[in-house]
Short mmCIF file of C-alpha atoms in Angstrom, two decimals:
data_model
loop_
_atom_site.label_atom_id
_atom_site.label_comp_id
_atom_site.label_asym_id
_atom_site.label_seq_id
_atom_site.Cartn_x
_atom_site.Cartn_y
_atom_site.Cartn_z
CA UNK A 850 185.95 171.82 197.69
CA UNK A 851 182.76 170.09 196.56
CA UNK A 852 181.53 169.90 192.98
CA UNK A 853 178.52 172.10 193.74
CA UNK A 854 180.79 174.95 194.94
CA UNK A 855 182.99 174.64 191.85
CA UNK A 856 179.90 174.84 189.61
CA UNK A 857 178.64 177.87 191.57
CA UNK A 858 181.98 179.67 191.23
CA UNK A 859 182.03 178.97 187.48
CA UNK A 860 178.47 180.27 187.12
CA UNK A 861 179.16 183.41 189.18
CA UNK A 862 182.18 184.16 186.98
CA UNK A 863 180.04 183.62 183.88
CA UNK A 864 177.32 185.93 185.13
CA UNK A 865 179.78 188.72 186.14
CA UNK A 866 181.55 188.64 182.79
CA UNK A 867 178.42 188.27 180.59
CA UNK A 868 178.03 190.72 177.77
CA UNK A 869 175.60 192.18 177.90
CA UNK A 870 175.42 191.93 181.68
CA UNK A 871 172.16 190.75 183.22
CA UNK A 872 171.34 191.42 186.90
CA UNK A 873 171.24 188.23 188.99
CA UNK A 874 170.50 187.20 192.51
CA UNK A 875 172.59 184.89 194.70
CA UNK A 876 170.53 182.66 196.99
CA UNK A 877 172.12 181.30 200.16
CA UNK A 878 171.34 178.10 202.12
CA UNK A 879 169.78 180.37 204.82
CA UNK A 880 167.29 181.66 202.28
CA UNK A 881 168.92 185.09 202.20
CA UNK A 882 169.01 186.62 198.69
CA UNK A 883 171.60 189.14 197.38
CA UNK A 884 170.83 191.01 194.22
CA UNK A 885 173.78 191.94 191.91
CA UNK A 886 172.55 194.79 189.68
CA UNK A 887 175.83 195.35 187.86
CA UNK A 888 179.16 193.52 187.34
CA UNK A 889 180.82 196.15 189.50
CA UNK A 890 178.69 195.09 192.49
CA UNK A 891 180.26 191.60 192.84
CA UNK A 892 183.65 189.92 193.01
CA UNK A 893 185.24 186.59 193.90
CA UNK A 894 188.29 185.78 195.99
CA UNK A 895 191.25 184.37 194.05
CA UNK A 896 190.47 180.75 195.14
CA UNK A 897 186.70 181.30 194.69
CA UNK A 898 185.86 180.42 198.26
CA UNK A 899 184.21 183.79 198.93
CA UNK A 900 182.20 186.34 197.02
CA UNK A 901 181.80 189.99 197.92
CA UNK A 902 178.61 191.90 197.10
CA UNK A 903 178.83 195.72 197.31
CA UNK A 904 175.73 197.80 197.87
CA UNK A 905 175.00 201.29 196.58
CA UNK A 906 175.28 202.74 200.12
CA UNK A 907 178.98 201.72 200.27
CA UNK A 908 178.48 198.72 202.54
CA UNK A 909 179.31 195.14 201.49
CA UNK A 910 178.86 191.55 202.52
CA UNK A 911 181.28 188.66 202.18
CA UNK A 912 179.63 185.35 201.33
CA UNK A 913 180.96 181.78 201.45
CA UNK A 914 180.43 180.12 198.07
CA UNK A 915 179.96 176.88 199.90
CA UNK A 916 176.63 178.17 201.21
CA UNK A 917 175.29 179.42 197.83
CA UNK A 918 172.41 177.30 196.58
CA UNK A 919 171.28 178.97 193.40
CA UNK A 920 171.66 181.89 191.04
CA UNK A 921 168.50 183.53 189.67
CA UNK A 922 168.28 185.75 186.58
CA UNK A 923 165.29 187.27 184.88
CA UNK A 924 164.66 185.80 181.45
CA UNK A 925 163.68 187.72 178.35
CA UNK A 926 160.01 187.13 178.96
CA UNK A 927 160.14 188.06 182.64
CA UNK A 928 160.39 184.46 183.95
CA UNK A 929 162.88 183.54 186.66
CA UNK A 930 165.71 181.20 185.62
CA UNK A 931 167.54 179.29 188.38
CA UNK A 932 171.00 177.74 188.08
#
């Protein structure tokens, strides 16, 4: 597991458990973006190699953390903050 993946897993855990929770977007190496509106919409596998994003329509997507390039959140002033 590369250092970047370990950092992304740590950041995803931090974002999911944040209090108060702030919506965030996972950005993949393909350019695909996945918005996480609440903590209940995301989860990580026990080893952190995969994340699951659940959508309001009941569908979901499983993502490899290896292919995650950034996490974006909206700052207090409306600016985008990338990790």
